[in-house]
Amino acid sequence: QVQLVESGGGLVQPGGSLTLSCVASLSTFSMYAMGWYRQAPGNEREFVAGINSGGRTDYADFVKGRFTISRDNAKNTVDLQMNSLKPEDTAVYYCTKYSGSYVSPPFDSWGQGTQVTVSP
């Protein structure tokens, strides 16, 4: 079982920025696509951003132009840089590892989640 550990969540004002980071305990990290999902209270978990093994990225429409996903295969990390944050971005953000090299289910593992709260 791959362990995914997220960090970087917190409280930020509207318009502010946060960077989430996820480290994976996986020696073959570079072979797999990784992604970020989020879940707000009362809502289903939703896709935010993904990056395939070759570095190609994909974003949900509601974060395009504001969020950037990146990976460092030497460090086994995937980051989510979040800019121009809005109150509606408030959610628990989860890191996930896809079963293959493309940003497409199924998933192998999920992190424990990190809370992001956007509020004045």
C-alpha positions as MATLAB code, in Angstrom:
seq = 'QVQLVESGGGLVQPGGSLTLSCVASLSTFSMYAMGWYRQAPGNEREFVAGINSGGRTDYADFVKGRFTISRDNAKNTVDLQMNSLKPEDTAVYYCTKYSGSYVSPPFDSWGQGTQVTVSP';
ca = [
       0.000    0.000    0.000;
       1.426    3.324   -1.087;
       1.442    6.010    1.573;
       0.530    9.530    0.499;
       1.057   12.351    2.982;
      -0.286   15.830    2.267;
       0.809   19.080    3.853;
       0.423   22.798    3.359;
      -3.225   23.414    4.112;
      -4.429   26.221    6.321;
      -6.437   29.400    6.599;
      -5.995   32.084    3.956;
      -7.843   35.236    3.000;
      -9.679   35.530   -0.315;
      -7.233   36.357   -3.067;
      -4.404   34.686   -1.212;
      -2.214   31.732   -2.100;
      -1.311   28.350   -0.680;
       0.840   25.493   -1.883;
      -0.144   21.935   -1.043;
       2.426   19.184   -1.179;
       2.072   15.408   -1.267;
       4.910   12.954   -0.773;
       4.564    9.349   -1.871;
       6.342    6.331   -0.441;
       6.874    4.724   -3.814;
      10.123    3.925   -5.570;
       8.457    3.893   -8.999;
       6.702    7.245   -8.457;
       7.679    8.597  -11.865;
       5.706    5.864  -13.636;
       2.314    6.927  -12.305;
      -0.120    9.758  -12.742;
      -0.987   11.763   -9.653;
      -3.888   14.001   -8.828;
      -5.579   16.330   -6.389;
      -9.249   16.112   -5.434;
     -11.277   18.082   -2.941;
     -14.401   17.620   -0.876;
     -16.420   20.370    0.741;
     -18.993   19.639    3.472;
     -22.152   18.186    1.958;
     -20.531   17.773   -1.453;
     -19.069   14.852   -3.308;
     -15.335   14.569   -3.807;
     -14.382   16.328   -7.032;
     -11.404   16.395   -9.365;
      -9.156   19.451   -9.114;
      -5.993   18.710  -11.094;
      -3.918   15.827  -12.386;
      -0.492   15.232  -13.881;
       0.482   12.177  -15.882;
       3.775   10.377  -15.796;
       5.067   12.476  -18.677;
       4.188   15.756  -16.987;
       1.052   16.569  -18.954;
      -1.458   18.376  -16.762;
      -5.235   18.514  -16.576;
      -7.436   20.888  -14.580;
     -11.033   21.276  -13.570;
     -12.564   24.314  -15.242;
     -13.126   26.057  -11.917;
      -9.373   26.200  -11.172;
      -7.928   26.837  -14.622;
      -5.654   29.837  -14.566;
      -5.491   29.868  -10.764;
      -4.018   26.496   -9.737;
      -0.881   24.769  -10.988;
       0.020   21.137  -10.427;
       3.615   19.989  -10.665;
       5.700   16.980   -9.749;
       9.273   16.326   -8.678;
      10.126   12.727   -9.444;
      13.444   12.972   -7.611;
      11.615   13.826   -4.396;
       8.469   11.744   -5.012;
       6.315   14.819   -4.546;
       3.363   16.398   -6.291;
       2.473   20.007   -5.475;
      -0.610   22.110   -6.018;
       0.062   25.835   -6.181;
      -3.199   27.661   -5.512;
      -3.506   31.367   -6.303;
      -6.411   33.809   -6.242;
      -8.208   31.633   -3.735;
     -11.949   32.060   -3.274;
     -14.214   31.112   -0.360;
     -15.707   28.395   -2.558;
     -12.279   26.722   -2.681;
     -12.730   25.833    0.981;
     -12.537   22.041    1.257;
     -10.440   19.113    2.344;
      -7.904   18.476   -0.403;
      -6.763   14.928   -1.113;
      -3.771   13.627   -3.004;
      -4.286   10.494   -5.058;
      -2.189    8.072   -7.051;
      -3.710    6.662  -10.206;
      -3.202    3.026  -11.092;
      -1.544    3.880  -14.381;
       0.398    6.588  -16.115;
      -2.629    8.601  -17.240;
      -4.955   10.864  -15.310;
      -7.811    8.396  -15.302;
      -9.360    6.114  -12.670;
      -8.936    3.667  -11.088;
      -7.013    4.955   -8.114;
      -4.516    3.066   -5.996;
      -4.198    5.235   -2.940;
      -5.463    8.358   -1.208;
      -3.862   10.632    1.326;
      -5.495   11.592    4.597;
      -6.455   15.032    3.333;
      -5.481   18.565    4.286;
      -7.951   21.324    5.135;
      -7.959   24.534    3.117;
     -10.128   27.345    4.438;
     -10.553   30.582    2.518;
     -12.137   33.239    4.691;
     -11.693   36.947    5.505;
];
